[in-house]
């Protein structure tokens, strides 16, 4: 391993750095996405103003979130490959990615709650945290946990096998896959996964942003989808043309 690091340490550092870099660079697109998905609509949620609102929680949470995911993904993938004596198996990639998402959401969901509420309002992070504790208690920071998992697992189940598959095809053709080629593979895999999981992402955002007394705040996907359909029809499930993963 480079720099004398083991696989776990390498995943920890690389995952933290990559996650933070991506989240910071693409943050304006994430704000646009959140505002488009919100019940109030894009313009009432802030339009193009305050496009970096909520970047504080995103910055604080990016590194630990990405580190937890990639450490879990790499470690579980390696253990499964060693146990079953197989490599390059899409089922292993799907299982490892799913486990990574379940663990990472423990960090991701509270960050998303504060970040998305900042993106669609003019309140400070401290004000949002204080109000959440007052109205819902600590559990309020995990509203939408299961809807987030239901979005993230399908996303990863689609993205990571595609990413690994694209890379393996390049290795077969050219003998190796450069970091740039790996990044391009990841971009295409992420774009495809984002397109296919947008309805789940819209529901997750609505649940996190909902007023505490509303039906959406209960965290169930199907009632939220029903409300979205009644308001905007089928187009309401596909409000996003800006995929931050691509």
PDB file of C-alpha atoms in Angstrom:
ATOM      1  CA  UNK A   1       0.000   0.000   0.000  1.00  0.00           C
ATOM      2  CA  UNK A   2       1.178   3.531  -0.835  1.00  0.00           C
ATOM      3  CA  UNK A   3       2.656   5.518   2.053  1.00  0.00           C
ATOM      4  CA  UNK A   4       2.660   2.362   4.178  1.00  0.00           C
ATOM      5  CA  UNK A   5      -1.108   2.549   4.785  1.00  0.00           C
ATOM      6  CA  UNK A   6      -3.300  -0.511   5.103  1.00  0.00           C
ATOM      7  CA  UNK A   7      -6.529  -0.905   3.110  1.00  0.00           C
ATOM      8  CA  UNK A   8      -8.689   0.460   5.936  1.00  0.00           C
ATOM      9  CA  UNK A   9      -6.606   3.624   6.418  1.00  0.00           C
ATOM     10  CA  UNK A  10      -6.412   4.198   2.669  1.00  0.00           C
ATOM     11  CA  UNK A  11     -10.212   3.904   2.327  1.00  0.00           C
ATOM     12  CA  UNK A  12     -10.697   6.227   5.301  1.00  0.00           C
ATOM     13  CA  UNK A  13      -8.466   8.985   3.925  1.00  0.00           C
ATOM     14  CA  UNK A  14      -9.412   8.615   0.266  1.00  0.00           C
ATOM     15  CA  UNK A  15     -13.128   8.412   1.044  1.00  0.00           C
ATOM     16  CA  UNK A  16     -13.006  11.488   3.295  1.00  0.00           C
ATOM     17  CA  UNK A  17     -11.069  13.559   0.771  1.00  0.00           C
ATOM     18  CA  UNK A  18     -13.185  12.499  -2.201  1.00  0.00           C
ATOM     19  CA  UNK A  19     -16.487  13.001  -0.386  1.00  0.00           C
ATOM     20  CA  UNK A  20     -15.584  16.468   0.864  1.00  0.00           C
ATOM     21  CA  UNK A  21     -14.247  17.600  -2.525  1.00  0.00           C
ATOM     22  CA  UNK A  22     -17.317  16.426  -4.433  1.00  0.00           C
ATOM     23  CA  UNK A  23     -19.820  17.849  -1.937  1.00  0.00           C
ATOM     24  CA  UNK A  24     -18.141  21.265  -1.857  1.00  0.00           C
ATOM     25  CA  UNK A  25     -17.666  21.587  -5.625  1.00  0.00           C
ATOM     26  CA  UNK A  26     -21.214  20.478  -6.477  1.00  0.00           C
ATOM     27  CA  UNK A  27     -22.961  22.168  -3.558  1.00  0.00           C
ATOM     28  CA  UNK A  28     -24.763  24.810  -5.708  1.00  0.00           C
ATOM     29  CA  UNK A  29     -26.314  22.014  -7.788  1.00  0.00           C
ATOM     30  CA  UNK A  30     -27.375  20.241  -4.608  1.00  0.00           C
ATOM     31  CA  UNK A  31     -29.113  23.428  -3.424  1.00  0.00           C
ATOM     32  CA  UNK A  32     -30.933  23.760  -6.747  1.00  0.00           C
ATOM     33  CA  UNK A  33     -31.978  20.107  -6.559  1.00  0.00           C
ATOM     34  CA  UNK A  34     -33.328  20.480  -3.013  1.00  0.00           C
ATOM     35  CA  UNK A  35     -35.302  23.617  -3.887  1.00  0.00           C
ATOM     36  CA  UNK A  36     -36.778  21.992  -6.983  1.00  0.00           C
ATOM     37  CA  UNK A  37     -37.906  19.014  -4.927  1.00  0.00           C
ATOM     38  CA  UNK A  38     -39.382  21.041  -2.053  1.00  0.00           C
ATOM     39  CA  UNK A  39     -43.131  21.363  -1.607  1.00  0.00           C
ATOM     40  CA  UNK A  40     -42.912  25.173  -1.768  1.00  0.00           C
ATOM     41  CA  UNK A  41     -41.278  25.075  -5.182  1.00  0.00           C
ATOM     42  CA  UNK A  42     -38.000  26.419  -6.481  1.00  0.00           C
ATOM     43  CA  UNK A  43     -38.604  30.168  -6.320  1.00  0.00           C
ATOM     44  CA  UNK A  44     -40.389  30.250  -2.961  1.00  0.00           C
ATOM     45  CA  UNK A  45     -37.574  28.152  -1.489  1.00  0.00           C
ATOM     46  CA  UNK A  46     -34.977  30.732  -2.505  1.00  0.00           C
ATOM     47  CA  UNK A  47     -34.484  30.395  -6.255  1.00  0.00           C
ATOM     48  CA  UNK A  48     -30.903  31.172  -7.185  1.00  0.00           C
ATOM     49  CA  UNK A  49     -30.224  33.352  -4.131  1.00  0.00           C
ATOM     50  CA  UNK A  50     -28.153  32.105  -1.204  1.00  0.00           C
ATOM     51  CA  UNK A  51     -26.937  29.205  -3.289  1.00  0.00           C
ATOM     52  CA  UNK A  52     -24.327  28.256  -0.658  1.00  0.00           C
ATOM     53  CA  UNK A  53     -26.777  28.349   2.226  1.00  0.00           C
ATOM     54  CA  UNK A  54     -26.301  25.150   4.247  1.00  0.00           C
ATOM     55  CA  UNK A  55     -22.711  24.556   3.183  1.00  0.00           C
ATOM     56  CA  UNK A  56     -21.553  24.546   6.822  1.00  0.00           C
ATOM     57  CA  UNK A  57     -23.366  21.327   7.815  1.00  0.00           C
ATOM     58  CA  UNK A  58     -22.422  19.779   4.458  1.00  0.00           C
ATOM     59  CA  UNK A  59     -18.737  20.534   5.042  1.00  0.00           C
ATOM     60  CA  UNK A  60     -18.786  19.163   8.588  1.00  0.00           C
ATOM     61  CA  UNK A  61     -20.602  15.987   7.571  1.00  0.00           C
ATOM     62  CA  UNK A  62     -18.980  15.206   4.208  1.00  0.00           C
ATOM     63  CA  UNK A  63     -15.722  13.672   5.424  1.00  0.00           C
ATOM     64  CA  UNK A  64     -17.138  11.365   8.143  1.00  0.00           C
ATOM     65  CA  UNK A  65     -20.053  10.334   5.917  1.00  0.00           C
ATOM     66  CA  UNK A  66     -17.837   9.392   2.965  1.00  0.00           C
ATOM     67  CA  UNK A  67     -15.212   7.798   5.207  1.00  0.00           C
ATOM     68  CA  UNK A  68     -17.768   5.572   6.933  1.00  0.00           C
ATOM     69  CA  UNK A  69     -19.272   4.519   3.611  1.00  0.00           C
ATOM     70  CA  UNK A  70     -16.031   3.702   1.800  1.00  0.00           C
ATOM     71  CA  UNK A  71     -14.474   1.958   4.803  1.00  0.00           C
ATOM     72  CA  UNK A  72     -17.559  -0.227   5.141  1.00  0.00           C
ATOM     73  CA  UNK A  73     -17.787  -0.827   1.398  1.00  0.00           C
ATOM     74  CA  UNK A  74     -14.125  -1.718   0.877  1.00  0.00           C
ATOM     75  CA  UNK A  75     -13.850  -3.820   4.042  1.00  0.00           C
ATOM     76  CA  UNK A  76     -17.057  -5.802   3.493  1.00  0.00           C
ATOM     77  CA  UNK A  77     -16.285  -6.296  -0.214  1.00  0.00           C
ATOM     78  CA  UNK A  78     -12.807  -7.615   0.602  1.00  0.00           C
ATOM     79  CA  UNK A  79     -14.124  -9.927   3.341  1.00  0.00           C
ATOM     80  CA  UNK A  80     -16.862 -11.320   1.111  1.00  0.00           C
ATOM     81  CA  UNK A  81     -14.447 -11.880  -1.759  1.00  0.00           C
ATOM     82  CA  UNK A  82     -12.069 -13.718   0.569  1.00  0.00           C
ATOM     83  CA  UNK A  83     -14.846 -15.777   2.159  1.00  0.00           C
ATOM     84  CA  UNK A  84     -16.504 -16.812  -1.110  1.00  0.00           C
ATOM     85  CA  UNK A  85     -13.229 -16.858  -3.084  1.00  0.00           C
ATOM     86  CA  UNK A  86     -14.620 -14.706  -5.887  1.00  0.00           C
ATOM     87  CA  UNK A  87     -13.616 -11.357  -7.385  1.00  0.00           C
ATOM     88  CA  UNK A  88     -15.455  -8.892  -9.580  1.00  0.00           C
ATOM     89  CA  UNK A  89     -18.863 -10.296  -8.612  1.00  0.00           C
ATOM     90  CA  UNK A  90     -21.726  -7.797  -8.968  1.00  0.00           C
ATOM     91  CA  UNK A  91     -23.659  -9.439  -6.117  1.00  0.00           C
ATOM     92  CA  UNK A  92     -20.743  -8.792  -3.749  1.00  0.00           C
ATOM     93  CA  UNK A  93     -20.546  -5.161  -4.926  1.00  0.00           C
ATOM     94  CA  UNK A  94     -24.287  -4.710  -4.336  1.00  0.00           C
ATOM     95  CA  UNK A  95     -24.173  -6.261  -0.857  1.00  0.00           C
ATOM     96  CA  UNK A  96     -21.109  -4.242   0.167  1.00  0.00           C
ATOM     97  CA  UNK A  97     -22.593  -0.990  -1.140  1.00  0.00           C
ATOM     98  CA  UNK A  98     -25.916  -1.646   0.615  1.00  0.00           C
ATOM     99  CA  UNK A  99     -24.184  -2.304   3.939  1.00  0.00           C
ATOM    100  CA  UNK A 100     -22.092   0.824   3.448  1.00  0.00           C
ATOM    101  CA  UNK A 101     -25.220   2.936   2.914  1.00  0.00           C
ATOM    102  CA  UNK A 102     -27.022   1.591   5.997  1.00  0.00           C
ATOM    103  CA  UNK A 103     -24.044   2.444   8.214  1.00  0.00           C
ATOM    104  CA  UNK A 104     -23.248   5.781   6.542  1.00  0.00           C
ATOM    105  CA  UNK A 105     -26.847   6.991   6.909  1.00  0.00           C
ATOM    106  CA  UNK A 106     -26.324   7.165  10.667  1.00  0.00           C
ATOM    107  CA  UNK A 107     -24.056  10.131   9.909  1.00  0.00           C
ATOM    108  CA  UNK A 108     -25.722  11.331   6.699  1.00  0.00           C
ATOM    109  CA  UNK A 109     -29.339  11.778   7.794  1.00  0.00           C
ATOM    110  CA  UNK A 110     -28.835  14.355  10.604  1.00  0.00           C
ATOM    111  CA  UNK A 111     -26.547  16.333   8.295  1.00  0.00           C
ATOM    112  CA  UNK A 112     -29.144  16.203   5.494  1.00  0.00           C
ATOM    113  CA  UNK A 113     -31.896  17.358   7.856  1.00  0.00           C
ATOM    114  CA  UNK A 114     -30.020  20.512   8.858  1.00  0.00           C
ATOM    115  CA  UNK A 115     -28.507  21.161   5.417  1.00  0.00           C
ATOM    116  CA  UNK A 116     -31.753  20.855   3.440  1.00  0.00           C
ATOM    117  CA  UNK A 117     -33.712  22.999   5.878  1.00  0.00           C
ATOM    118  CA  UNK A 118     -31.055  25.687   5.580  1.00  0.00           C
ATOM    119  CA  UNK A 119     -31.104  25.442   1.798  1.00  0.00           C
ATOM    120  CA  UNK A 120     -34.838  26.170   1.701  1.00  0.00           C
ATOM    121  CA  UNK A 121     -35.032  28.855   4.397  1.00  0.00           C
ATOM    122  CA  UNK A 122     -33.018  31.716   5.885  1.00  0.00           C
ATOM    123  CA  UNK A 123     -32.558  30.114   9.298  1.00  0.00           C
ATOM    124  CA  UNK A 124     -29.174  29.321  10.792  1.00  0.00           C
ATOM    125  CA  UNK A 125     -27.962  25.795  11.440  1.00  0.00           C
ATOM    126  CA  UNK A 126     -28.127  26.387  15.216  1.00  0.00           C
ATOM    127  CA  UNK A 127     -31.705  27.647  14.958  1.00  0.00           C
ATOM    128  CA  UNK A 128     -32.734  24.584  12.948  1.00  0.00           C
ATOM    129  CA  UNK A 129     -31.034  22.210  15.385  1.00  0.00           C
ATOM    130  CA  UNK A 130     -32.605  23.937  18.397  1.00  0.00           C
ATOM    131  CA  UNK A 131     -36.079  23.899  16.844  1.00  0.00           C
ATOM    132  CA  UNK A 132     -35.761  20.223  15.839  1.00  0.00           C
ATOM    133  CA  UNK A 133     -34.794  19.241  19.392  1.00  0.00           C
ATOM    134  CA  UNK A 134     -37.639  21.313  20.826  1.00  0.00           C
ATOM    135  CA  UNK A 135     -40.353  20.012  18.484  1.00  0.00           C
ATOM    136  CA  UNK A 136     -39.279  16.402  17.900  1.00  0.00           C
ATOM    137  CA  UNK A 137     -36.450  15.574  20.268  1.00  0.00           C
ATOM    138  CA  UNK A 138     -33.315  13.752  19.173  1.00  0.00           C
ATOM    139  CA  UNK A 139     -35.409  11.452  16.956  1.00  0.00           C
ATOM    140  CA  UNK A 140     -36.180  14.477  14.804  1.00  0.00           C
ATOM    141  CA  UNK A 141     -32.649  14.362  13.415  1.00  0.00           C
ATOM    142  CA  UNK A 142     -33.414  10.901  12.039  1.00  0.00           C
ATOM    143  CA  UNK A 143     -36.722  11.714  10.408  1.00  0.00           C
ATOM    144  CA  UNK A 144     -36.458  10.220   6.947  1.00  0.00           C
ATOM    145  CA  UNK A 145     -33.789   7.679   7.931  1.00  0.00           C
ATOM    146  CA  UNK A 146     -35.593   4.747   6.334  1.00  0.00           C
ATOM    147  CA  UNK A 147     -36.674   6.732   3.282  1.00  0.00           C
ATOM    148  CA  UNK A 148     -33.021   7.754   2.853  1.00  0.00           C
ATOM    149  CA  UNK A 149     -31.929   4.110   3.058  1.00  0.00           C
ATOM    150  CA  UNK A 150     -34.646   3.141   0.567  1.00  0.00           C
ATOM    151  CA  UNK A 151     -33.175   5.726  -1.784  1.00  0.00           C
ATOM    152  CA  UNK A 152     -29.473   5.145  -1.138  1.00  0.00           C
ATOM    153  CA  UNK A 153     -29.480   1.334  -1.367  1.00  0.00           C
ATOM    154  CA  UNK A 154     -31.054   1.188  -4.853  1.00  0.00           C
ATOM    155  CA  UNK A 155     -28.732   4.015  -5.891  1.00  0.00           C
ATOM    156  CA  UNK A 156     -25.642   2.114  -4.742  1.00  0.00           C
ATOM    157  CA  UNK A 157     -26.933  -1.233  -6.042  1.00  0.00           C
ATOM    158  CA  UNK A 158     -27.141   0.390  -9.482  1.00  0.00           C
ATOM    159  CA  UNK A 159     -24.072   2.645  -9.288  1.00  0.00           C
ATOM    160  CA  UNK A 160     -21.322   0.447  -7.871  1.00  0.00           C
ATOM    161  CA  UNK A 161     -21.792  -2.665 -10.033  1.00  0.00           C
ATOM    162  CA  UNK A 162     -21.956  -0.365 -13.080  1.00  0.00           C
ATOM    163  CA  UNK A 163     -18.811   1.454 -11.939  1.00  0.00           C
ATOM    164  CA  UNK A 164     -16.927  -1.768 -11.289  1.00  0.00           C
ATOM    165  CA  UNK A 165     -18.228  -3.204 -14.573  1.00  0.00           C
ATOM    166  CA  UNK A 166     -17.165  -0.181 -16.626  1.00  0.00           C
ATOM    167  CA  UNK A 167     -13.707  -0.291 -15.045  1.00  0.00           C
ATOM    168  CA  UNK A 168     -13.309  -4.022 -15.694  1.00  0.00           C
ATOM    169  CA  UNK A 169     -14.162  -3.510 -19.368  1.00  0.00           C
ATOM    170  CA  UNK A 170     -11.439  -0.867 -19.634  1.00  0.00           C
ATOM    171  CA  UNK A 171      -8.953  -3.194 -17.916  1.00  0.00           C
ATOM    172  CA  UNK A 172      -9.863  -5.995 -20.342  1.00  0.00           C
ATOM    173  CA  UNK A 173      -9.440  -3.668 -23.323  1.00  0.00           C
ATOM    174  CA  UNK A 174      -6.434  -1.586 -22.296  1.00  0.00           C
ATOM    175  CA  UNK A 175      -4.823  -3.632 -19.530  1.00  0.00           C
ATOM    176  CA  UNK A 176      -5.347  -1.012 -16.810  1.00  0.00           C
ATOM    177  CA  UNK A 177      -7.746   1.708 -15.695  1.00  0.00           C
ATOM    178  CA  UNK A 178      -6.321   5.156 -14.900  1.00  0.00           C
ATOM    179  CA  UNK A 179      -7.751   7.403 -12.161  1.00  0.00           C
ATOM    180  CA  UNK A 180      -9.241   9.674 -14.850  1.00  0.00           C
ATOM    181  CA  UNK A 181     -10.912   6.726 -16.570  1.00  0.00           C
ATOM    182  CA  UNK A 182     -12.187   5.468 -13.211  1.00  0.00           C
ATOM    183  CA  UNK A 183     -13.667   8.920 -12.510  1.00  0.00           C
ATOM    184  CA  UNK A 184     -15.431   8.988 -15.878  1.00  0.00           C
ATOM    185  CA  UNK A 185     -16.806   5.505 -15.228  1.00  0.00           C
ATOM    186  CA  UNK A 186     -18.066   6.699 -11.843  1.00  0.00           C
ATOM    187  CA  UNK A 187     -19.676   9.761 -13.413  1.00  0.00           C
ATOM    188  CA  UNK A 188     -21.674   7.716 -15.905  1.00  0.00           C
ATOM    189  CA  UNK A 189     -22.622   5.122 -13.278  1.00  0.00           C
ATOM    190  CA  UNK A 190     -23.736   7.839 -10.856  1.00  0.00           C
ATOM    191  CA  UNK A 191     -25.734   9.667 -13.513  1.00  0.00           C
ATOM    192  CA  UNK A 192     -27.633   6.526 -14.473  1.00  0.00           C
ATOM    193  CA  UNK A 193     -28.313   5.661 -10.823  1.00  0.00           C
ATOM    194  CA  UNK A 194     -29.493   9.203 -10.044  1.00  0.00           C
ATOM    195  CA  UNK A 195     -31.953   9.232 -12.952  1.00  0.00           C
ATOM    196  CA  UNK A 196     -33.503   5.935 -11.895  1.00  0.00           C
ATOM    197  CA  UNK A 197     -33.816   6.807  -8.178  1.00  0.00           C
ATOM    198  CA  UNK A 198     -35.125  10.390  -8.498  1.00  0.00           C
ATOM    199  CA  UNK A 199     -38.690   9.514  -7.328  1.00  0.00           C
ATOM    200  CA  UNK A 200     -37.209   8.095  -4.123  1.00  0.00           C
ATOM    201  CA  UNK A 201     -35.037  11.184  -3.685  1.00  0.00           C
ATOM    202  CA  UNK A 202     -37.997  13.554  -4.135  1.00  0.00           C
ATOM    203  CA  UNK A 203     -39.969  11.686  -1.449  1.00  0.00           C
ATOM    204  CA  UNK A 204     -36.964  11.700   0.918  1.00  0.00           C
ATOM    205  CA  UNK A 205     -36.582  15.476   0.545  1.00  0.00           C
ATOM    206  CA  UNK A 206     -40.295  16.094   1.135  1.00  0.00           C
ATOM    207  CA  UNK A 207     -40.201  13.999   4.325  1.00  0.00           C
ATOM    208  CA  UNK A 208     -37.169  15.845   5.714  1.00  0.00           C
ATOM    209  CA  UNK A 209     -38.568  19.303   4.933  1.00  0.00           C
ATOM    210  CA  UNK A 210     -42.161  18.656   6.004  1.00  0.00           C
ATOM    211  CA  UNK A 211     -43.843  20.496   8.847  1.00  0.00           C
ATOM    212  CA  UNK A 212     -43.882  18.342  11.979  1.00  0.00           C
ATOM    213  CA  UNK A 213     -47.704  18.141  11.978  1.00  0.00           C
ATOM    214  CA  UNK A 214     -48.028  17.092   8.321  1.00  0.00           C
ATOM    215  CA  UNK A 215     -48.633  13.661   6.805  1.00  0.00           C
ATOM    216  CA  UNK A 216     -45.262  13.803   5.037  1.00  0.00           C
ATOM    217  CA  UNK A 217     -43.390  14.109   8.342  1.00  0.00           C
ATOM    218  CA  UNK A 218     -44.439  10.583   9.337  1.00  0.00           C
ATOM    219  CA  UNK A 219     -41.784   9.246   6.979  1.00  0.00           C
ATOM    220  CA  UNK A 220     -43.853   6.854   4.849  1.00  0.00           C
ATOM    221  CA  UNK A 221     -43.021   6.849   1.145  1.00  0.00           C
ATOM    222  CA  UNK A 222     -46.393   5.885  -0.363  1.00  0.00           C
ATOM    223  CA  UNK A 223     -48.487   8.659   1.277  1.00  0.00           C
ATOM    224  CA  UNK A 224     -45.841  11.167   0.172  1.00  0.00           C
ATOM    225  CA  UNK A 225     -45.882   9.855  -3.398  1.00  0.00           C
ATOM    226  CA  UNK A 226     -49.685  10.104  -3.369  1.00  0.00           C
ATOM    227  CA  UNK A 227     -49.521  13.756  -2.270  1.00  0.00           C
ATOM    228  CA  UNK A 228     -46.902  14.549  -4.941  1.00  0.00           C
ATOM    229  CA  UNK A 229     -49.060  12.897  -7.632  1.00  0.00           C
ATOM    230  CA  UNK A 230     -52.143  14.849  -6.529  1.00  0.00           C
ATOM    231  CA  UNK A 231     -50.184  18.112  -6.679  1.00  0.00           C
ATOM    232  CA  UNK A 232     -48.087  17.688  -9.828  1.00  0.00           C
ATOM    233  CA  UNK A 233     -48.983  14.398 -11.473  1.00  0.00           C
ATOM    234  CA  UNK A 234     -46.323  12.028 -12.772  1.00  0.00           C
ATOM    235  CA  UNK A 235     -43.977  14.947 -13.500  1.00  0.00           C
ATOM    236  CA  UNK A 236     -43.717  15.542  -9.763  1.00  0.00           C
ATOM    237  CA  UNK A 237     -41.637  12.393  -9.424  1.00  0.00           C
ATOM    238  CA  UNK A 238     -39.076  13.653 -11.904  1.00  0.00           C
ATOM    239  CA  UNK A 239     -38.596  17.315 -11.045  1.00  0.00           C
ATOM    240  CA  UNK A 240     -34.826  17.116 -11.257  1.00  0.00           C
ATOM    241  CA  UNK A 241     -32.766  17.552 -14.384  1.00  0.00           C
ATOM    242  CA  UNK A 242     -29.642  18.501 -12.422  1.00  0.00           C
ATOM    243  CA  UNK A 243     -28.054  15.277 -11.171  1.00  0.00           C
ATOM    244  CA  UNK A 244     -25.309  16.120  -8.718  1.00  0.00           C
ATOM    245  CA  UNK A 245     -23.845  12.646  -8.980  1.00  0.00           C
ATOM    246  CA  UNK A 246     -23.115  13.012 -12.697  1.00  0.00           C
TER     247      UNK A 246
END
